[in-house]
mmCIF file of C-alpha atoms and ligand atoms in Angstrom:
data_model
loop_
_atom_site.group_PDB
_atom_site.id
_atom_site.type_symbol
_atom_site.label_atom_id
_atom_site.label_comp_id
_atom_site.label_asym_id
_atom_site.label_seq_id
_atom_site.Cartn_x
_atom_site.Cartn_y
_atom_site.Cartn_z
ATOM 1 C CA LEU A 1 0.000 0.000 0.000
ATOM 2 C CA ALA A 2 2.840 2.345 0.885
ATOM 3 C CA LYS A 3 4.388 1.778 -2.508
ATOM 4 C CA LYS A 4 1.094 2.448 -4.259
ATOM 5 C CA ASN A 5 0.696 5.668 -2.310
ATOM 6 C CA ARG A 6 4.164 6.740 -3.264
ATOM 7 C CA GLU A 7 3.482 6.085 -6.924
ATOM 8 C CA GLN A 8 0.269 8.059 -6.720
ATOM 9 C CA HIS A 9 2.097 11.002 -5.178
ATOM 10 C CA CYS A 10 4.763 10.808 -7.801
ATOM 11 C CA MET A 11 2.165 10.916 -10.562
ATOM 12 C CA TYR A 12 0.420 13.935 -9.077
ATOM 13 C CA TYR A 13 3.757 15.625 -8.767
ATOM 14 C CA MET A 14 4.695 14.938 -12.375
ATOM 15 C CA GLN A 15 1.305 16.109 -13.567
ATOM 16 C CA GLU A 16 1.763 19.341 -11.655
ATOM 17 C CA MET A 17 5.212 19.906 -13.151
ATOM 18 C CA GLU A 18 3.840 19.332 -16.615
ATOM 19 C CA ASP A 19 0.916 21.709 -16.055
ATOM 20 C CA LYS A 20 3.280 24.359 -14.776
ATOM 21 C CA THR A 21 5.621 23.939 -17.743
ATOM 22 C CA LEU A 22 2.774 24.152 -20.242
ATOM 23 C CA TRP A 23 1.366 27.210 -18.504
ATOM 24 C CA ARG A 24 4.769 28.847 -18.614
ATOM 25 C CA LEU A 25 5.301 28.144 -22.301
ATOM 26 C CA GLY A 26 1.825 29.441 -23.118
ATOM 27 C CA MET A 27 2.449 32.646 -21.192
ATOM 28 C CA ILE A 28 5.812 33.187 -22.867
ATOM 29 C CA ARG A 29 4.232 32.730 -26.298
ATOM 30 C CA GLN A 30 1.523 35.233 -25.418
ATOM 31 C CA LEU A 31 4.054 37.701 -24.025
ATOM 32 C CA ARG A 32 6.123 37.501 -27.216
ATOM 33 C CA THR A 33 3.061 38.175 -29.374
ATOM 34 C CA ASP A 34 1.743 40.962 -27.186
ATOM 35 C CA PHE A 35 5.151 42.641 -27.018
ATOM 36 C CA SER A 36 5.370 42.640 -30.822
ATOM 37 C CA GLU A 37 1.835 44.068 -30.951
ATOM 38 C CA ASN A 38 2.731 46.923 -28.609
ATOM 39 C CA ARG A 39 0.735 45.727 -25.650
ATOM 40 C CA LEU A 40 3.472 46.495 -23.162
ATOM 41 C CA GLU A 41 3.294 49.933 -21.593
ATOM 42 C CA LEU A 42 5.697 51.861 -19.435
ATOM 43 C CA TRP A 43 4.048 53.513 -16.440
ATOM 44 C CA TYR A 44 5.610 55.999 -14.055
ATOM 45 C CA GLN A 45 5.552 56.265 -10.280
ATOM 46 C CA PRO A 46 6.650 59.643 -8.884
ATOM 47 C CA GLN A 47 9.531 59.919 -6.435
ATOM 48 C CA LEU A 48 9.567 62.901 -4.094
ATOM 49 C CA SER A 49 12.096 64.737 -1.999
ATOM 50 C CA LEU A 50 11.126 64.558 1.692
ATOM 51 C CA GLU A 51 12.756 67.897 2.265
ATOM 52 C CA THR A 52 10.998 69.931 -0.427
ATOM 53 C CA GLY A 53 7.991 67.748 -1.230
ATOM 54 C CA LYS A 54 8.826 68.168 -4.923
ATOM 55 C CA VAL A 55 8.861 65.419 -7.528
ATOM 56 C CA ILE A 56 12.489 64.617 -8.295
ATOM 57 C CA GLY A 57 11.977 61.614 -10.533
ATOM 58 C CA ALA A 58 9.911 58.594 -11.396
ATOM 59 C CA GLU A 59 10.402 54.870 -11.551
ATOM 60 C CA ALA A 60 9.402 53.377 -14.898
ATOM 61 C CA LEU A 61 7.392 50.191 -14.375
ATOM 62 C CA LEU A 62 6.265 47.788 -17.073
ATOM 63 C CA ARG A 63 2.603 46.981 -17.555
ATOM 64 C CA TRP A 64 1.295 44.180 -19.744
ATOM 65 C CA ARG A 65 -2.257 44.676 -20.969
ATOM 66 C CA THR A 66 -3.449 41.568 -22.821
ATOM 67 C CA ALA A 67 -5.740 41.741 -25.859
ATOM 68 C CA ASP A 68 -8.809 41.209 -23.642
ATOM 69 C CA GLY A 69 -7.828 44.190 -21.501
ATOM 70 C CA ALA A 70 -6.605 42.282 -18.439
ATOM 71 C CA PHE A 71 -3.381 43.300 -16.729
ATOM 72 C CA ILE A 72 -0.790 40.686 -15.878
ATOM 73 C CA SER A 73 1.509 41.619 -13.009
ATOM 74 C CA PRO A 74 5.229 42.160 -13.621
ATOM 75 C CA GLU A 75 5.820 39.875 -10.631
ATOM 76 C CA ILE A 76 4.520 37.137 -12.938
ATOM 77 C CA PHE A 77 5.777 38.098 -16.382
ATOM 78 C CA ILE A 78 9.220 39.537 -15.604
ATOM 79 C CA PRO A 79 10.505 36.149 -14.354
ATOM 80 C CA LEU A 80 9.102 34.554 -17.531
ATOM 81 C CA ALA A 81 10.737 37.206 -19.684
ATOM 82 C CA GLU A 82 14.022 36.541 -17.894
ATOM 83 C CA TYR A 83 13.706 32.778 -18.223
ATOM 84 C CA SER A 84 12.909 32.963 -21.951
ATOM 85 C CA GLY A 85 15.463 35.613 -22.825
ATOM 86 C CA LEU A 86 12.711 37.977 -23.985
ATOM 87 C CA ILE A 87 13.856 40.409 -21.300
ATOM 88 C CA ILE A 88 16.727 41.437 -23.583
ATOM 89 C CA GLU A 89 14.441 42.888 -26.267
ATOM 90 C CA ILE A 90 11.922 44.157 -23.759
ATOM 91 C CA GLY A 91 14.694 45.754 -21.702
ATOM 92 C CA ASP A 92 16.052 47.583 -24.763
ATOM 93 C CA TRP A 93 12.560 48.872 -25.460
ATOM 94 C CA VAL A 94 12.198 50.063 -21.850
ATOM 95 C CA ILE A 95 15.462 52.009 -21.969
ATOM 96 C CA ASN A 96 14.489 53.552 -25.262
ATOM 97 C CA GLN A 97 11.062 54.579 -23.899
ATOM 98 C CA ALA A 98 12.697 56.021 -20.797
ATOM 99 C CA CYS A 99 14.988 58.176 -22.951
ATOM 100 C CA LEU A 100 11.986 59.397 -24.960
ATOM 101 C CA GLN A 101 10.301 60.243 -21.680
ATOM 102 C CA ILE A 102 13.311 62.197 -20.439
ATOM 103 C CA THR A 103 13.197 64.233 -23.661
ATOM 104 C CA THR A 104 9.482 64.931 -23.208
ATOM 105 C CA LEU A 105 10.086 66.038 -19.613
ATOM 106 C CA GLU A 106 12.812 68.417 -20.716
ATOM 107 C CA GLU A 107 10.607 69.821 -23.478
ATOM 108 C CA GLN A 108 7.839 70.470 -20.979
ATOM 109 C CA GLY A 109 10.178 72.250 -18.608
ATOM 110 C CA PHE A 110 10.515 69.528 -15.988
ATOM 111 C CA ASP A 111 14.258 69.443 -16.260
ATOM 112 C CA GLN A 112 14.885 68.367 -12.673
ATOM 113 C CA VAL A 113 13.013 65.093 -13.096
ATOM 114 C CA SER A 114 14.960 61.889 -13.712
ATOM 115 C CA ILE A 115 13.751 58.450 -14.784
ATOM 116 C CA SER A 116 14.762 55.155 -13.157
ATOM 117 C CA VAL A 117 14.494 51.864 -14.984
ATOM 118 C CA ASN A 118 14.794 48.360 -13.589
ATOM 119 C CA VAL A 119 17.485 46.172 -15.086
ATOM 120 C CA SER A 120 17.437 42.378 -14.836
ATOM 121 C CA ILE A 121 20.491 40.209 -14.374
ATOM 122 C CA PRO A 122 20.345 38.595 -17.867
ATOM 123 C CA GLN A 123 20.408 42.078 -19.435
ATOM 124 C CA PHE A 124 23.465 42.943 -17.424
ATOM 125 C CA ARG A 125 25.263 39.748 -18.418
ATOM 126 C CA ARG A 126 25.175 40.655 -22.090
ATOM 127 C CA SER A 127 28.597 41.789 -23.230
ATOM 128 C CA ASN A 128 27.407 44.909 -25.049
ATOM 129 C CA PHE A 129 24.963 46.007 -22.343
ATOM 130 C CA VAL A 130 26.929 49.014 -21.149
ATOM 131 C CA ASP A 131 27.812 50.256 -24.647
ATOM 132 C CA ASN A 132 24.196 49.879 -25.746
ATOM 133 C CA ILE A 133 22.950 52.070 -22.938
ATOM 134 C CA ILE A 134 25.548 54.713 -23.551
ATOM 135 C CA GLU A 135 24.717 54.688 -27.264
ATOM 136 C CA THR A 136 20.994 54.975 -26.567
ATOM 137 C CA THR A 137 21.398 58.009 -24.313
ATOM 138 C CA LYS A 138 23.640 59.622 -26.940
ATOM 139 C CA ALA A 139 21.236 58.859 -29.794
ATOM 140 C CA HIS A 140 18.451 60.583 -27.837
ATOM 141 C CA LYS A 141 20.782 63.381 -26.734
ATOM 142 C CA VAL A 142 19.625 63.015 -23.161
ATOM 143 C CA GLN A 143 21.744 64.035 -20.220
ATOM 144 C CA ALA A 144 23.106 60.748 -18.885
ATOM 145 C CA SER A 145 22.508 61.750 -15.262
ATOM 146 C CA LYS A 146 18.749 61.894 -15.957
ATOM 147 C CA LEU A 147 18.753 58.136 -16.477
ATOM 148 C CA GLU A 148 19.072 55.871 -13.481
ATOM 149 C CA LEU A 149 19.463 52.100 -13.549
ATOM 150 C CA GLU A 150 17.991 50.103 -10.686
ATOM 151 C CA ILE A 151 19.817 46.877 -10.031
ATOM 152 C CA THR A 152 19.440 44.377 -7.214
ATOM 153 C CA GLU A 153 22.298 43.152 -5.076
ATOM 154 C CA ASN A 154 21.859 39.620 -6.492
ATOM 155 C CA ILE A 155 23.644 40.908 -9.570
ATOM 156 C CA LEU A 156 26.845 40.599 -7.570
ATOM 157 C CA MET A 157 26.438 36.864 -7.026
ATOM 158 C CA ASP A 158 28.262 35.704 -10.128
ATOM 159 C CA GLU A 159 31.332 37.570 -11.334
ATOM 160 C CA PRO A 160 31.457 40.607 -9.064
ATOM 161 C CA GLN A 161 34.508 42.096 -10.807
ATOM 162 C CA VAL A 162 32.813 42.125 -14.210
ATOM 163 C CA VAL A 163 29.799 43.815 -12.648
ATOM 164 C CA ILE A 164 31.937 46.364 -10.830
ATOM 165 C CA ASP A 165 33.758 47.229 -14.077
ATOM 166 C CA SER A 166 30.460 47.680 -15.933
ATOM 167 C CA LEU A 167 29.054 49.893 -13.222
ATOM 168 C CA LEU A 168 32.195 52.007 -13.177
ATOM 169 C CA LYS A 169 31.951 52.490 -16.920
ATOM 170 C CA LEU A 170 28.307 53.562 -16.673
ATOM 171 C CA LYS A 171 29.209 55.905 -13.828
ATOM 172 C CA GLU A 172 32.002 57.420 -15.872
ATOM 173 C CA GLN A 173 29.392 58.399 -18.461
ATOM 174 C CA GLY A 174 27.290 60.024 -15.755
ATOM 175 C CA ILE A 175 24.543 57.416 -15.607
ATOM 176 C CA SER A 176 23.117 57.044 -12.135
ATOM 177 C CA ILE A 177 22.892 53.676 -10.343
ATOM 178 C CA ALA A 178 20.475 52.664 -7.598
ATOM 179 C CA LEU A 179 20.567 49.536 -5.480
ATOM 180 C CA ASP A 180 16.958 48.279 -5.441
ATOM 181 C CA ASP A 181 15.248 46.149 -2.785
ATOM 182 C CA PHE A 182 18.276 46.604 -0.588
ATOM 183 C CA GLY A 183 18.552 44.103 2.239
ATOM 184 C CA THR A 184 16.395 41.389 0.660
ATOM 185 C CA GLY A 185 19.033 39.673 -1.484
ATOM 186 C CA TYR A 186 22.416 38.116 -1.075
ATOM 187 C CA SER A 187 25.399 40.330 -1.048
ATOM 188 C CA SER A 188 28.329 41.143 1.062
ATOM 189 C CA LEU A 189 28.401 44.571 2.629
ATOM 190 C CA SER A 190 32.025 44.882 1.578
ATOM 191 C CA TYR A 191 30.916 45.223 -2.053
ATOM 192 C CA LEU A 192 28.824 48.222 -1.209
ATOM 193 C CA GLN A 193 31.987 50.202 -0.680
ATOM 194 C CA LYS A 194 33.511 49.117 -3.972
ATOM 195 C CA LEU A 195 30.477 49.953 -6.058
ATOM 196 C CA PRO A 196 29.704 53.347 -7.534
ATOM 197 C CA PHE A 197 26.101 53.639 -6.349
ATOM 198 C CA ASP A 198 24.220 56.887 -6.144
ATOM 199 C CA ARG A 199 21.122 55.696 -4.354
ATOM 200 C CA LEU A 200 20.017 53.047 -1.932
ATOM 201 C CA LYS A 201 16.384 51.944 -2.129
ATOM 202 C CA VAL A 202 14.932 50.693 1.138
ATOM 203 C CA ASP A 203 12.722 47.732 0.282
ATOM 204 C CA ARG A 204 8.980 48.042 0.755
ATOM 205 C CA SER A 205 8.959 45.112 3.205
ATOM 206 C CA PHE A 206 11.078 47.102 5.690
ATOM 207 C CA VAL A 207 9.052 50.280 5.228
ATOM 208 C CA ASN A 208 5.831 48.353 5.703
ATOM 209 C CA ASP A 209 6.209 47.726 9.429
ATOM 210 C CA ILE A 210 8.294 50.773 10.241
ATOM 211 C CA THR A 211 5.656 52.178 12.604
ATOM 212 C CA GLN A 212 5.136 48.934 14.544
ATOM 213 C CA PRO A 213 6.850 49.012 17.950
ATOM 214 C CA GLY A 214 10.369 47.592 17.641
ATOM 215 C CA GLN A 215 9.988 46.863 13.914
ATOM 216 C CA SER A 216 11.844 49.791 12.414
ATOM 217 C CA LEU A 217 15.346 48.621 13.197
ATOM 218 C CA ILE A 218 16.235 47.341 9.712
ATOM 219 C CA ALA A 219 14.855 50.359 7.861
ATOM 220 C CA ASP A 220 16.548 52.737 10.308
ATOM 221 C CA THR A 221 19.858 50.907 9.961
ATOM 222 C CA ILE A 222 19.722 50.955 6.147
ATOM 223 C CA ILE A 223 18.935 54.671 6.118
ATOM 224 C CA ASN A 224 21.812 55.329 8.457
ATOM 225 C CA LEU A 225 24.190 53.141 6.453
ATOM 226 C CA GLY A 226 23.300 54.963 3.238
ATOM 227 C CA LYS A 227 23.820 58.348 4.811
ATOM 228 C CA GLN A 228 27.174 57.310 6.273
ATOM 229 C CA MET A 229 28.239 56.238 2.787
ATOM 230 C CA ASN A 230 27.106 59.511 1.260
ATOM 231 C CA LEU A 231 24.377 57.882 -0.786
ATOM 232 C CA LYS A 232 20.904 59.237 -1.397
ATOM 233 C CA VAL A 233 18.411 57.044 0.430
ATOM 234 C CA ILE A 234 14.941 56.497 -0.980
ATOM 235 C CA ALA A 235 12.196 54.516 0.745
ATOM 236 C CA GLU A 236 9.794 52.572 -1.475
ATOM 237 C CA GLY A 237 6.259 51.491 -0.620
ATOM 238 C CA VAL A 238 5.357 54.423 1.644
ATOM 239 C CA GLU A 239 1.628 54.105 2.265
ATOM 240 C CA ASP A 240 0.735 56.500 5.061
ATOM 241 C CA LEU A 241 1.599 59.661 6.962
ATOM 242 C CA ALA A 242 2.949 57.802 10.002
ATOM 243 C CA GLN A 243 5.523 56.027 7.827
ATOM 244 C CA GLU A 244 6.476 59.322 6.227
ATOM 245 C CA ALA A 245 6.923 60.955 9.631
ATOM 246 C CA HIS A 246 9.194 58.159 10.794
ATOM 247 C CA LEU A 247 11.288 58.319 7.610
ATOM 248 C CA LYS A 248 11.637 62.088 7.959
ATOM 249 C CA GLU A 249 12.774 61.719 11.531
ATOM 250 C CA GLN A 250 15.428 59.222 10.433
ATOM 251 C CA GLY A 251 16.667 61.639 7.785
ATOM 252 C CA CYS A 252 15.653 59.550 4.766
ATOM 253 C CA HIS A 253 16.021 61.770 1.697
ATOM 254 C CA GLU A 254 13.372 60.597 -0.735
ATOM 255 C CA VAL A 255 10.144 58.625 -0.918
ATOM 256 C CA GLN A 256 8.007 56.676 -3.355
ATOM 257 C CA GLY A 257 4.715 54.946 -2.619
ATOM 258 C CA TYR A 258 0.941 54.788 -2.858
ATOM 259 C CA TYR A 259 0.682 57.544 -0.228
ATOM 260 C CA TYR A 260 1.907 59.985 -2.894
ATOM 261 C CA ALA A 261 0.930 58.310 -6.136
ATOM 262 C CA LYS A 262 0.542 54.912 -7.737
ATOM 263 C CA PRO A 263 2.325 54.058 -10.984
ATOM 264 C CA MET A 264 0.424 55.749 -13.848
ATOM 265 C CA PRO A 265 0.451 56.073 -17.632
ATOM 266 C CA GLU A 266 2.668 58.732 -19.198
ATOM 267 C CA GLN A 267 -0.090 61.323 -19.745
ATOM 268 C CA ASP A 268 -1.267 61.057 -16.141
ATOM 269 C CA PHE A 269 2.281 61.409 -14.926
ATOM 270 C CA LEU A 270 2.741 64.612 -16.934
ATOM 271 C CA ALA A 271 -0.535 65.941 -15.497
ATOM 272 C CA PHE A 272 0.640 64.993 -11.994
ATOM 273 C CA LEU A 273 3.824 67.009 -12.546
ATOM 274 C CA GLN A 274 1.844 70.030 -13.769
ATOM 275 C CA LYS A 275 -0.383 69.905 -10.721
ATOM 276 C CA ASN A 276 2.515 69.564 -8.292
ATOM 277 C CA LYS A 277 4.793 72.163 -9.846
HETATM 278 P P1 LIG B 301 10.433 47.065 -7.856
HETATM 279 O O1 LIG B 301 11.452 47.556 -8.809
HETATM 280 O O2 LIG B 301 10.846 46.891 -6.450
HETATM 281 O O3 LIG B 301 9.224 48.102 -7.984
HETATM 282 C C1 LIG B 301 8.432 48.535 -6.911
HETATM 283 C C2 LIG B 301 7.109 47.824 -6.885
HETATM 284 O O4 LIG B 301 6.378 48.253 -5.732
HETATM 285 C C3 LIG B 301 6.201 48.140 -8.071
HETATM 286 O O5 LIG B 301 5.445 46.966 -8.349
HETATM 287 C C4 LIG B 301 5.294 49.244 -7.504
HETATM 288 O O6 LIG B 301 4.061 49.354 -8.200
HETATM 289 C C5 LIG B 301 5.105 48.738 -6.104
HETATM 290 N N1 LIG B 301 4.748 49.797 -5.165
HETATM 291 C C6 LIG B 301 5.150 51.077 -5.174
HETATM 292 N N2 LIG B 301 4.650 51.756 -4.118
HETATM 293 C C7 LIG B 301 3.902 50.877 -3.421
HETATM 294 C C8 LIG B 301 3.108 50.981 -2.204
HETATM 295 O O7 LIG B 301 3.019 52.026 -1.579
HETATM 296 N N3 LIG B 301 2.504 49.847 -1.785
HETATM 297 C C9 LIG B 301 2.590 48.668 -2.454
HETATM 298 N N4 LIG B 301 1.949 47.613 -1.965
HETATM 299 N N5 LIG B 301 3.311 48.538 -3.603
HETATM 300 C C10 LIG B 301 3.962 49.635 -4.068
HETATM 301 P P2 LIG B 301 5.190 46.445 -9.830
HETATM 302 O O8 LIG B 301 4.976 47.608 -10.743
HETATM 303 O O9 LIG B 301 4.156 45.390 -9.740
HETATM 304 O O10 LIG B 301 6.590 45.809 -10.222
HETATM 305 C C11 LIG B 301 7.063 44.678 -9.559
HETATM 306 C C12 LIG B 301 8.497 44.373 -9.897
HETATM 307 O O11 LIG B 301 8.604 44.006 -11.285
HETATM 308 C C13 LIG B 301 9.439 45.550 -9.735
HETATM 309 O O12 LIG B 301 9.795 45.665 -8.385
HETATM 310 C C14 LIG B 301 10.588 45.122 -10.618
HETATM 311 O O13 LIG B 301 11.421 44.232 -9.945
HETATM 312 C C15 LIG B 301 9.874 44.383 -11.735
HETATM 313 N N6 LIG B 301 9.761 45.269 -12.909
HETATM 314 C C16 LIG B 301 8.808 46.191 -13.222
HETATM 315 N N7 LIG B 301 9.086 46.803 -14.393
HETATM 316 C C17 LIG B 301 10.254 46.283 -14.831
HETATM 317 C C18 LIG B 301 11.102 46.522 -15.991
HETATM 318 O O14 LIG B 301 10.871 47.400 -16.839
HETATM 319 N N8 LIG B 301 12.236 45.751 -16.108
HETATM 320 C C19 LIG B 301 12.574 44.811 -15.165
HETATM 321 N N9 LIG B 301 13.699 44.108 -15.357
HETATM 322 N N10 LIG B 301 11.830 44.577 -14.071
HETATM 323 C C20 LIG B 301 10.689 45.313 -13.897
HETATM 324 MG MG1 LIG B 302 12.722 49.084 -8.891
HETATM 325 MG MG1 LIG B 303 12.215 47.973 -5.355
HETATM 326 MG MG1 LIG B 304 10.622 45.677 -4.232
#
């Protein structure tokens, strides 16, 4: 009986694996089609200075709207895009869109507003990644410092020296680098000192319970670490006034979160800037 049970379990397990694989392949096929039919959009979430209350930038976030109008979360499709390699083409498109957006912002007189884009590890591994970005900013004639790349610390897991060299080259050109989701991945603090970062992003999970008694230690420590290292510190996922007050008290420089604005389409973002001038 035990053997039979085991076999049964094994079959369920294999069935589940197969279902998951088929689902994944189907989604990747749909993503490829929808990308080629322009159904990916780049939305913008404002980032504000805590000192002045002014919008200093925005994070560009991908949205996938399928043909039937439903949105599929980036938490679901980004891993699939990475797994399939599609992230390379999509990532190029994102950087291009971001540069177009920077130009639009300059034309409309918002010349203090920068745009941050998320960069996945497979994009970074490509040998011509750095040159491509530099070329793109030049082709669009945008000021390199208006473009920020958000990378996660996991990028340092395989060949740290290669990564450090790439970052230094980007930095040399004036492109800004932010360390995203800081504290949630795997990296050694010693690398922090070797890397040319401009900003540290405090992960939403640490900001989330910042106002619970005794729960702010990690966020506070990250903010302090960033300040000691002369980095700008931005908190993501700020949802209420109490969180903002705590962040201010700790001397966090910048904020991003639903409390200020959710990610929004380009036109709404431009209207938001007008209104908050
Ligand atoms: P991330 O880079 O950490 O982006 C922040 C996420 O937090 C976004 O989710 C944003 O909508 C969400 N968020 C911002 N403020 C709040 C808040 O106050 N409360 C809550 N609950 N959430 C908030 P989103 O847009 O679903 O993106 C998820 C992740 O997908 C991003 O995390 C990023 O890792 C990835 N992603 C998005 N766009 C791109 C892209 O163009 N390229 C790459 N490689 N990854 C991307
Ligand atoms: Mg990000
Ligand atoms: Mg983040
Ligand atoms: Mg995050």
